[in-house]
CSV table of C-alpha atoms in Angstrom, one decimal:
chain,number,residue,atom,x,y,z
A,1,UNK,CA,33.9,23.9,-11.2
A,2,UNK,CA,30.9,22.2,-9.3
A,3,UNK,CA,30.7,23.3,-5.6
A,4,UNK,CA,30.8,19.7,-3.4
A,5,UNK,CA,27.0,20.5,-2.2
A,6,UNK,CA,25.6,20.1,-5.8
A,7,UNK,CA,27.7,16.6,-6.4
A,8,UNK,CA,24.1,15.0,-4.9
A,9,UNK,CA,22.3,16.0,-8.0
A,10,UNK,CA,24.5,14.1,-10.2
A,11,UNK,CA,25.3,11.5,-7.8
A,12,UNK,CA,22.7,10.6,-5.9
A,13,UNK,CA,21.4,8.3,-3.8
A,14,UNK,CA,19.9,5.1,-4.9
A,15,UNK,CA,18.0,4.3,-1.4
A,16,UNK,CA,16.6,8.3,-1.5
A,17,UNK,CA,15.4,8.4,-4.9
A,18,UNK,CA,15.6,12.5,-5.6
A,19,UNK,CA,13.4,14.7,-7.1
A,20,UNK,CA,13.8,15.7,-11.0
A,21,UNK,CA,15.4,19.3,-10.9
A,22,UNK,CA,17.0,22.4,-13.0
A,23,UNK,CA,19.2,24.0,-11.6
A,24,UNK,CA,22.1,26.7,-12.7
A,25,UNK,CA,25.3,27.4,-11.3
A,26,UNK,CA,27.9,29.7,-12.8
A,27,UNK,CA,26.7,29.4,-16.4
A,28,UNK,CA,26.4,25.9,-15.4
A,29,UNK,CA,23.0,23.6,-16.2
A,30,UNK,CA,22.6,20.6,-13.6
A,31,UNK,CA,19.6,18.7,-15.0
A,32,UNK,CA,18.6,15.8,-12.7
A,33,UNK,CA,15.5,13.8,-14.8
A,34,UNK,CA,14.5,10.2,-14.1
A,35,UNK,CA,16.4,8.1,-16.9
A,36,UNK,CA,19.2,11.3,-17.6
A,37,UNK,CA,21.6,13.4,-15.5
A,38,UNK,CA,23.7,15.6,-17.4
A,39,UNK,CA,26.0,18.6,-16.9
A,40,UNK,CA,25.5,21.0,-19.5
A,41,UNK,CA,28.1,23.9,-20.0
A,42,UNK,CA,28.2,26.3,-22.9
A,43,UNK,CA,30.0,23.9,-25.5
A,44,UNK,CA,30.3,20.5,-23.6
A,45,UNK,CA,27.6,18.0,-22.0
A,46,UNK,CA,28.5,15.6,-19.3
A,47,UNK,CA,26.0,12.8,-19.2
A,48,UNK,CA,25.7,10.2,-15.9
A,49,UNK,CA,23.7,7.4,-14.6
A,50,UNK,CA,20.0,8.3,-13.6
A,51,UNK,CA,18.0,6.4,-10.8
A,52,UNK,CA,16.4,4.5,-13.2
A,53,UNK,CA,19.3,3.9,-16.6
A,54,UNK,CA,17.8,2.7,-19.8
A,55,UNK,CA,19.1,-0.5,-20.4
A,56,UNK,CA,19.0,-1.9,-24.0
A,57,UNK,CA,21.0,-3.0,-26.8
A,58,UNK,CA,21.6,-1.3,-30.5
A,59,UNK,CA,19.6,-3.0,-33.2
A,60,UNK,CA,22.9,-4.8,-35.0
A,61,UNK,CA,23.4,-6.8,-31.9
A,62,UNK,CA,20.3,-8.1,-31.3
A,63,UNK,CA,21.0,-10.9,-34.0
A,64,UNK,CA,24.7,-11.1,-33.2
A,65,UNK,CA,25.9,-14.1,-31.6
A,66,UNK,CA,27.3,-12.6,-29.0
A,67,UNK,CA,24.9,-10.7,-26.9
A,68,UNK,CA,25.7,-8.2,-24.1
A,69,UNK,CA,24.4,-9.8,-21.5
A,70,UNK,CA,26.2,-8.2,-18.4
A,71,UNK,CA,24.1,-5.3,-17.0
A,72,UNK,CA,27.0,-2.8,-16.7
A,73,UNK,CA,27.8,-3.7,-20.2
A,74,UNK,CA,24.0,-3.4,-21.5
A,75,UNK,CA,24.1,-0.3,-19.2
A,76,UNK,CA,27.3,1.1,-21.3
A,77,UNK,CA,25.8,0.7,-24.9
A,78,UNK,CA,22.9,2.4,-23.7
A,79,UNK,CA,24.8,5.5,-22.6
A,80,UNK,CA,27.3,5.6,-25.7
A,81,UNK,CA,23.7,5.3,-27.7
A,82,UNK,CA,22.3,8.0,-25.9
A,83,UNK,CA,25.7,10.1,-26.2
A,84,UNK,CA,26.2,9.4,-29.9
A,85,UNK,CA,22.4,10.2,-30.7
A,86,UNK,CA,23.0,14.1,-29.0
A,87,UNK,CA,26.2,14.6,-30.4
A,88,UNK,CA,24.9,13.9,-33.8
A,89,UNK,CA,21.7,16.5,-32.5
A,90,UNK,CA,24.7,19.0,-32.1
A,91,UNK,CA,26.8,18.3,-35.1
A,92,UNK,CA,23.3,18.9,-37.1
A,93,UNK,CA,23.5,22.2,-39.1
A,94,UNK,CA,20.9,24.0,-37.6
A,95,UNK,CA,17.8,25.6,-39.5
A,96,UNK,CA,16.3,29.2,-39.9
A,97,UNK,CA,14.3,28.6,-36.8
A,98,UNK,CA,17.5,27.6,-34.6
A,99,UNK,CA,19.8,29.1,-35.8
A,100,UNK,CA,19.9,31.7,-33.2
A,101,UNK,CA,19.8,28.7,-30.7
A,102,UNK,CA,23.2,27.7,-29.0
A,103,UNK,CA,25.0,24.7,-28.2
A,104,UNK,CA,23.7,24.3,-24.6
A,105,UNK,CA,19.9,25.2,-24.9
A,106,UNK,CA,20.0,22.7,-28.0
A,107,UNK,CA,21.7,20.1,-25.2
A,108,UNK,CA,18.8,21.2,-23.2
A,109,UNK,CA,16.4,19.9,-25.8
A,110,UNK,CA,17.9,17.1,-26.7
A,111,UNK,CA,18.0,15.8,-22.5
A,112,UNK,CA,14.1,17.2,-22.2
A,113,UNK,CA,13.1,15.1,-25.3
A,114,UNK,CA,14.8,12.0,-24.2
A,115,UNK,CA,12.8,12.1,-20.8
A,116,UNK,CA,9.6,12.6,-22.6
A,117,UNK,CA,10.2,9.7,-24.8
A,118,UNK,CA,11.6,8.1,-21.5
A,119,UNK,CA,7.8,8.5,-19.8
A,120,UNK,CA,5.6,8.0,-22.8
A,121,UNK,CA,7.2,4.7,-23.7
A,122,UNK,CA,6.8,3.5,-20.0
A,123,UNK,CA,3.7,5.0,-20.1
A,124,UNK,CA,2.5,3.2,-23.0
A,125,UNK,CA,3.8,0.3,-21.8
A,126,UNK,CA,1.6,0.4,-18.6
A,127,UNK,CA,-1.1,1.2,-20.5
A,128,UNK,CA,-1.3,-2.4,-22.4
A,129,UNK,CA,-0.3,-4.3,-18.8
A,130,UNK,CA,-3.0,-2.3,-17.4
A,131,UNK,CA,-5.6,-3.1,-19.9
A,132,UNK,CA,-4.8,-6.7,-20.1
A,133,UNK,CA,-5.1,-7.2,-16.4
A,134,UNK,CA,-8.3,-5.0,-16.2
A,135,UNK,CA,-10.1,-7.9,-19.5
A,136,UNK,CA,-8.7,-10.6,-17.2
A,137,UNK,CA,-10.4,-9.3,-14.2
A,138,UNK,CA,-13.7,-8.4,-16.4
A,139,UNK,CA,-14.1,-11.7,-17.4
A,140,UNK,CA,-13.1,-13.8,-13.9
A,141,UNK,CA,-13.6,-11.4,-10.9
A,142,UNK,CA,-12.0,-12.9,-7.9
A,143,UNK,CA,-9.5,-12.1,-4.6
A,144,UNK,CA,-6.3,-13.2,-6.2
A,145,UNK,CA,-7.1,-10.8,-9.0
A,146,UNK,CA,-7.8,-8.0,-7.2
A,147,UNK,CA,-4.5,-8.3,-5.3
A,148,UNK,CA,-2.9,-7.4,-8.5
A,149,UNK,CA,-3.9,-4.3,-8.7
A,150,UNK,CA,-1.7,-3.5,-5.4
A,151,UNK,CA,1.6,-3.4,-7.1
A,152,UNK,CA,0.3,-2.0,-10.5
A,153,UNK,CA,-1.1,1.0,-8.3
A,154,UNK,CA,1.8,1.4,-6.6
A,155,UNK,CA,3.5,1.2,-10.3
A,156,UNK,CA,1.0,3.8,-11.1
A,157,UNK,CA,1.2,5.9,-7.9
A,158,UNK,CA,5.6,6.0,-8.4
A,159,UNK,CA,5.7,7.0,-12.6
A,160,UNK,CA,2.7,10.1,-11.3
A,161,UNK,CA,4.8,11.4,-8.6
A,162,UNK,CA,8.4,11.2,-10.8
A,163,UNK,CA,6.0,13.0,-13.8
A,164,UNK,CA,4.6,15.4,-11.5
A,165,UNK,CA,8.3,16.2,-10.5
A,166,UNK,CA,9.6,16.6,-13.6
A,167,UNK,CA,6.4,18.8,-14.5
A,168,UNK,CA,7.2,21.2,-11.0
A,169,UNK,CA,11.1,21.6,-12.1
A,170,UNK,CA,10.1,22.9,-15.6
A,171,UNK,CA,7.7,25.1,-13.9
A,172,UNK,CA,9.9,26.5,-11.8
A,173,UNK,CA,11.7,27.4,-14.7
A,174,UNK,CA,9.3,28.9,-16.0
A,175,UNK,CA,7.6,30.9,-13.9
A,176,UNK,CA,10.9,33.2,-13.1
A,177,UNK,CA,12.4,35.5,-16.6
A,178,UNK,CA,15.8,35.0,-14.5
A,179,UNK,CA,16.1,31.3,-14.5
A,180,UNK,CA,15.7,31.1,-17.9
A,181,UNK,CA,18.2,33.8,-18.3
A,182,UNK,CA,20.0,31.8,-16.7
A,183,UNK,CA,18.9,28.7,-18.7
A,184,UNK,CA,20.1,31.0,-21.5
A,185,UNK,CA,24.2,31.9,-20.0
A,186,UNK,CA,24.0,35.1,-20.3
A,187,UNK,CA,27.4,36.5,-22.3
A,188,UNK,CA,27.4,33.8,-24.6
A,189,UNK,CA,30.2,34.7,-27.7
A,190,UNK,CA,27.3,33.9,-30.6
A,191,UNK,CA,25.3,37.0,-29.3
A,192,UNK,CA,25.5,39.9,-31.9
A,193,UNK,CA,27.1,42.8,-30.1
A,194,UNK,CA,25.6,46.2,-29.1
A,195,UNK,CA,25.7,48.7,-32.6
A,196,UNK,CA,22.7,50.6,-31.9
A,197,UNK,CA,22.6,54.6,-30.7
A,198,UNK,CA,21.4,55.2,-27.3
A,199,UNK,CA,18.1,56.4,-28.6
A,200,UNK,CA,16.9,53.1,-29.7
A,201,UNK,CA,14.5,51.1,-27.0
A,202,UNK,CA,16.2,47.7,-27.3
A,203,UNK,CA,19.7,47.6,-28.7
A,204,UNK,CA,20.4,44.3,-30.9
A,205,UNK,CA,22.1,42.4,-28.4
A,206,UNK,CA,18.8,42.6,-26.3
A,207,UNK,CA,17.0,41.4,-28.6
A,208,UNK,CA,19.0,38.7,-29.3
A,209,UNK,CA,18.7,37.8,-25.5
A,210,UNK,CA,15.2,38.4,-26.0
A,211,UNK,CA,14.8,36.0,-28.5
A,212,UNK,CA,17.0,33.3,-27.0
A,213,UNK,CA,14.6,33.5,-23.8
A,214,UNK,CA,11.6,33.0,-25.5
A,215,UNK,CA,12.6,30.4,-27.2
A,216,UNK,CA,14.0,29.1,-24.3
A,217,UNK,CA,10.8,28.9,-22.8
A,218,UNK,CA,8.8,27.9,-25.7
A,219,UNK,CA,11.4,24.9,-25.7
A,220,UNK,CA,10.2,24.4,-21.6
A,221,UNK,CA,6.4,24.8,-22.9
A,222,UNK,CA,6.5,22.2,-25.1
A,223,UNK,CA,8.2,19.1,-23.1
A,224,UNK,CA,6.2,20.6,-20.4
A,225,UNK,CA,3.2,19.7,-22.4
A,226,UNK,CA,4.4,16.5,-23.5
A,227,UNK,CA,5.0,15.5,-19.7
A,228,UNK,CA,1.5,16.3,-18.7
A,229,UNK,CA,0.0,14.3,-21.8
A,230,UNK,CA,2.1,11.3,-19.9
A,231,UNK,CA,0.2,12.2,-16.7
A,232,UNK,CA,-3.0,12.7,-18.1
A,233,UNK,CA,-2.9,9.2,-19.3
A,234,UNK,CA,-1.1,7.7,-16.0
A,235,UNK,CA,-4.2,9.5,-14.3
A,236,UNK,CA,-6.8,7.9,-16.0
A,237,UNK,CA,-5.3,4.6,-16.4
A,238,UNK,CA,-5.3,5.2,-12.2
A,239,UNK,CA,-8.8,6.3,-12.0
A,240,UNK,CA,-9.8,3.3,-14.2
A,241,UNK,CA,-8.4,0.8,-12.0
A,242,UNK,CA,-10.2,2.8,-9.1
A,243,UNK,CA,-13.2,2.6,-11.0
A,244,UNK,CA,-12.9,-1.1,-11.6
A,245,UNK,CA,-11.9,-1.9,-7.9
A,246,UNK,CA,-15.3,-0.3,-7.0
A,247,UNK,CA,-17.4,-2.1,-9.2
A,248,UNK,CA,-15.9,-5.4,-8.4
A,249,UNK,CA,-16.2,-4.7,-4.7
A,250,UNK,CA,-19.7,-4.0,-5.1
A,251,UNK,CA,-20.3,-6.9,-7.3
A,252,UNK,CA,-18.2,-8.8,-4.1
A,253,UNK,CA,-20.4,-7.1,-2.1
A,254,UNK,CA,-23.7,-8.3,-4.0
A,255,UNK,CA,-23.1,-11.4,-4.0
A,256,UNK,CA,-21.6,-11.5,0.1
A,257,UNK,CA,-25.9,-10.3,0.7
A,258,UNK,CA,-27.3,-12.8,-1.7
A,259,UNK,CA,-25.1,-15.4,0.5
A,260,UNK,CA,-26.7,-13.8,3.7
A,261,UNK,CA,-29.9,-13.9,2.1
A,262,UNK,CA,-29.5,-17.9,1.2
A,263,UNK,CA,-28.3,-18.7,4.0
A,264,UNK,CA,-31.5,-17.1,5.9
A,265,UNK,CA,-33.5,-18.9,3.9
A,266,UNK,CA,-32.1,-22.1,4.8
A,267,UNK,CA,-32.6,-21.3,8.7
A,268,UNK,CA,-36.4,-20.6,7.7
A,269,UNK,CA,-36.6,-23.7,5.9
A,270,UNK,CA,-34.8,-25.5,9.2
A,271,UNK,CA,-37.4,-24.0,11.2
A,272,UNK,CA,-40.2,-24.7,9.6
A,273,UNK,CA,-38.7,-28.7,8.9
A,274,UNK,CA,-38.2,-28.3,12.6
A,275,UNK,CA,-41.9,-27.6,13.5
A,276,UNK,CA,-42.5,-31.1,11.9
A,277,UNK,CA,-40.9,-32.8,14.2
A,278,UNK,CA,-42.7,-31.8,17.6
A,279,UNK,CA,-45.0,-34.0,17.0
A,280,UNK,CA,-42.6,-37.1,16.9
A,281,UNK,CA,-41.1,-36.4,19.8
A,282,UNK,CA,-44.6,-36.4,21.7
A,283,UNK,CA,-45.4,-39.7,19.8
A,284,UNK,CA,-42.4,-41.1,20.8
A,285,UNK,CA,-43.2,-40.6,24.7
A,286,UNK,CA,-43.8,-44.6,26.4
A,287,UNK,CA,-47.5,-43.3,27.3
A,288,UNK,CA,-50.2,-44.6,26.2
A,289,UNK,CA,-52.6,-41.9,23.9
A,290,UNK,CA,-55.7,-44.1,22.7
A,291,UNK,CA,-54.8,-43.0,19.0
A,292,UNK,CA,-52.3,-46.3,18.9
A,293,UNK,CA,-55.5,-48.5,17.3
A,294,UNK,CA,-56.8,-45.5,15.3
A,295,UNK,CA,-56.0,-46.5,11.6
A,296,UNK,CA,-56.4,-42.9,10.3
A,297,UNK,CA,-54.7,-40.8,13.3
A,298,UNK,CA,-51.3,-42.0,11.6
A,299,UNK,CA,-52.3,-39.9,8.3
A,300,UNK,CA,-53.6,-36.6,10.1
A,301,UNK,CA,-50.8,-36.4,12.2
A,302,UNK,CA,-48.4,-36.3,8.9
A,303,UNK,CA,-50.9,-33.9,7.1
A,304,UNK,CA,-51.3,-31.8,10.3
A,305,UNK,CA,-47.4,-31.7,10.8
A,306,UNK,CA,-46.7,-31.2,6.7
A,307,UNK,CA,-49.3,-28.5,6.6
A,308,UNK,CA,-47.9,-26.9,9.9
A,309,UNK,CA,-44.5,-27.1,8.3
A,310,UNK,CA,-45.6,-25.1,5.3
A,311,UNK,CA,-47.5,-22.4,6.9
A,312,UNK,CA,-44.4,-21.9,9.2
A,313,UNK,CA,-42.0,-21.5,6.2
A,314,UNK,CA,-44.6,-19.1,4.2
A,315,UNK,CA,-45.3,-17.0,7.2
A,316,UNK,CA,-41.5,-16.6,7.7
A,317,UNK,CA,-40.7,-15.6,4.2
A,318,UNK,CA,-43.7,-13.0,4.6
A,319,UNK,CA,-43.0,-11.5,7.3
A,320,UNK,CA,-39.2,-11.1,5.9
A,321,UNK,CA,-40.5,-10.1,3.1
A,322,UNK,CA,-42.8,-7.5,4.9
A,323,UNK,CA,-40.1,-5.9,7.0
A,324,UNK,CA,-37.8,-5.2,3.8
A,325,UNK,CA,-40.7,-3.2,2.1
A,326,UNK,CA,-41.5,-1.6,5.7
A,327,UNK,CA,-38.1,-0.8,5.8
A,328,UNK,CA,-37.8,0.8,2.6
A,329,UNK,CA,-40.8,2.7,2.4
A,330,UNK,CA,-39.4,4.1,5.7
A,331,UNK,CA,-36.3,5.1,4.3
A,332,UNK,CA,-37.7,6.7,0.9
A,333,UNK,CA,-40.1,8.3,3.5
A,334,UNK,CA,-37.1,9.8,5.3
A,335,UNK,CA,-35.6,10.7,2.3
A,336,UNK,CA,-38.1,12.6,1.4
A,337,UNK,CA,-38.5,14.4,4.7
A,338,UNK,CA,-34.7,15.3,4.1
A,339,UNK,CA,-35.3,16.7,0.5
A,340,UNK,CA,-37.6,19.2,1.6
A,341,UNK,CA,-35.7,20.3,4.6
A,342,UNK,CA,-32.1,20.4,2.7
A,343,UNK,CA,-32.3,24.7,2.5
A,344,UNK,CA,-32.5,24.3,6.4
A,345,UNK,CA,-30.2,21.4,6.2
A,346,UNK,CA,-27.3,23.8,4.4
A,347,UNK,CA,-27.5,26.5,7.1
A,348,UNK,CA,-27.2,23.7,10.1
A,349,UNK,CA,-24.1,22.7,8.9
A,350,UNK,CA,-23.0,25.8,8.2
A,351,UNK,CA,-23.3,26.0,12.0
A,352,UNK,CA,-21.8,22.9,12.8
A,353,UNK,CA,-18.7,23.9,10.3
A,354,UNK,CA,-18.0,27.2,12.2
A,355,UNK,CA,-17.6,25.3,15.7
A,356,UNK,CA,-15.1,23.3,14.2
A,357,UNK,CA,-15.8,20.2,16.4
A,358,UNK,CA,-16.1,16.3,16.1
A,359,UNK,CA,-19.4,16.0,16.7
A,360,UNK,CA,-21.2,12.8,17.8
A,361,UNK,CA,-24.5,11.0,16.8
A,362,UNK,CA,-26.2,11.8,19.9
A,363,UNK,CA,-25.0,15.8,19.9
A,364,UNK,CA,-26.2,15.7,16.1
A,365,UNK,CA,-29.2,15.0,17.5
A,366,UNK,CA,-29.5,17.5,20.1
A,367,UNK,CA,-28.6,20.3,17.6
A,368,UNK,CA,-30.8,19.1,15.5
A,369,UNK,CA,-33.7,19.0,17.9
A,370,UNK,CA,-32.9,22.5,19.0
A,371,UNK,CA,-33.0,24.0,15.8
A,372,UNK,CA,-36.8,25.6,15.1
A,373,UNK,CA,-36.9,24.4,11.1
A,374,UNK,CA,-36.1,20.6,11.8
A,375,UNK,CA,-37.4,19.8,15.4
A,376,UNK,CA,-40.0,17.8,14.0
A,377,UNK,CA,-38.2,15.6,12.3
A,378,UNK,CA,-38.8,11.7,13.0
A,379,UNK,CA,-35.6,9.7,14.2
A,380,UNK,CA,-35.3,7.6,11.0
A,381,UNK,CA,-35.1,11.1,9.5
A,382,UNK,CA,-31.7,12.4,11.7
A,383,UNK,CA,-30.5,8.8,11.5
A,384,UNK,CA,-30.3,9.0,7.7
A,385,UNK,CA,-29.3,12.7,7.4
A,386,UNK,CA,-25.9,11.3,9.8
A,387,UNK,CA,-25.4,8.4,7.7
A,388,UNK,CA,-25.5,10.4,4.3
A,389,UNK,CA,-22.7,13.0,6.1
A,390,UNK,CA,-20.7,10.7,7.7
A,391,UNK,CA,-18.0,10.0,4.5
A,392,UNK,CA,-15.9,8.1,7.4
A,393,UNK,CA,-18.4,5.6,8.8
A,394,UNK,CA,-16.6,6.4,12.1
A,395,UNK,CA,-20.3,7.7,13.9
A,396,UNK,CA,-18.5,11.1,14.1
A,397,UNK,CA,-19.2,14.4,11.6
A,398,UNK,CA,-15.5,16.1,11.2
């Protein structure tokens, strides 16, 4: 029998999705995956519902009139598929290379396979919703498609946990020559019995044991390596997306400045139209000038103001222009100071690591100032070296 405390691996709990898991109990195998949980005993296998059931239809009634179209019923065929596919596994006569294999380890196969085929085929399904949203986004970059990357990360972020579970439980196996003993029943009936004399090393029923182990574990090796393959691809469809959410925030990012930058431009212009219309407003004062018979004081006044206006726009845009270039010649300046002082640099922090304190702008400073190598450097100098070390933007060094 089962004891009540492992009912919750083949149970479960819907709202608490649990972790994939191995585990053997009185020549027992409970293996809890994401699409199968079965009960595998040396000639029987008891398969239940997973967290997430495949749910799908045999091939002859998809063109029958009469479709399945209840879940529990869809839900059914699936399992008497999946039941009828491993009995069929088990009825197969087995070849040279399995022979030695028994019922249950070949049960064991036949559930490990099923979850990789389970992972690669969501996997690959991912893959192409991925890659169509990521040309969609290529070609029109805007909020609403960025928002859907939240749920396909979180899509993401769910199948790379359940794989990495699945990839820790075979480990686990793994990593201990008990468990897969264990994996193995010991005292199975098909093992060849003891005939040797006690002078041989390894009689023949351990190295029928032997054998069943290792091939045991190269069974674990392989699915093992088929999960990761599924990882490694959920990985860098993840980091793709990562990428891609960079690159469009910086190309959000660009064109946020080259708002700034027009609209800057516009206040220039404003000021400089604005400068053109001082003189107006004197004009317009009820006081008499001597420049109201003048027949040419109405054109010098519009080429004075126009020519005012200009000058005022031009020396605007300079001296924008100006502080940019002083401002980056400054900072490729400081840069530089930095470069040459980053052996000194490495042995500060080194400092500042062993203290193990938060450390603020103005203390950065002070240390800074204090130390012999690096008390000449300018301000724009320490205010770049804390910019380029603060990861958090938070004005503290952790």
């Amino acid at each position: 029998g089962i004891h009540p405390r492992d009912m919750d691996l083949l149970v479960g709990n819907f709202f608490i999705p649990k972790r994939s898991t191995i585990a053997m109990r009185k020549e027992k195998v409970l293996i809890r995956m994401e699409n199968v949980r079965a009960l595998v005993c040396r000639r029987h296998c008891f398969l239940f519902d997973a967290h997430h059931p495949r749910k799908g239809l045999q091939k002859s009634q998809l063109h029958s009139p009469k479709m399945c179209v209840s879940r529990q019923e869809a839900m059914q065929k699936a399992r008497e598929a999946f039941a009828l596919s491993m009995a069929e596994y088990a009825k197969e006569n087995p070849s040279s290379l399995q022979e030695s294999i028994p019922f249950h380890v070949r049960m064991i196969e036949c559930v490990l396979e099923e979850t990789c085929n389970f992972f690669h085929q969501k996997v690959e399904r991912l893959k192409i919703v991925v890659e169509k949203i990521l040309e969609d986004l290529t070609n029109d970059v805007n909020m609403g498609g960025l928002q859907r990357l939240l749920p396909l990360k979180r899509v993401l972020t769910e199948v790379e946990h359940d794989i990495s579970d699945t990839h820790e439980a075979l480990e686990q196996v793994l990593e201990s020559d008990d468990a897969l003993m264990d994996l193995c029943l010991q005292g199975l009936d098909n093992l060849t019995t003891c005939s040797g004399t006690g002078s041989q090393h390894f009689t023949e029923q351990d190295q029928d044991r032997d054998k069943l182990r290792r091939a045991a574990a190269d069974i674990m090796l392989t699915y093992q390596r088929q999960v990761d393959d599924a990882g490694g691809v959920v990985e860098e469809l993840r980091k793709g997306i990562e990428s891609a959410q960079e690159v469009w925030e910086l190309t959000l990012d660009t064109t946020r400045n080259k708002i700034i930058r027009m609209n800057l431009f516009i206040s220039m212009a404003a000021l400089s139209l604005t400068s053109a219309t001082i003189p107006a407003g004197f004009f317009g004062m009820n006081l008499v000038s001597g420049l109201e018979s003048s027949h040419n004081a109405f054109y010098i006044v519009i080429g004075a103001t126009s020519a005012s206006s200009i000058f005022v726009g031009l020396g605007l845009v300079f001296m924008f222009r100006k502080f940019l270039d002083k401002r980056r010649a400054k900072d490729l300046a400081a840069l530089q100071d930095l470069l040459s002082h980053i052996d000194d640099i490495d042995d500060i922090f080194q400092v500042l690591t062993s203290k193990g304190a938060v450390i603020s702008q103005e203390e950065f400073k002070k240390f800074i100032r204090t130390h012999p190598s690096t008390e000449s450097m300018q301000e724009r100098e320490i205010d770049l070296m804390f910019r380029m070390f603060d990861n958090n933007h938070n004005g503290q060094l952790e």
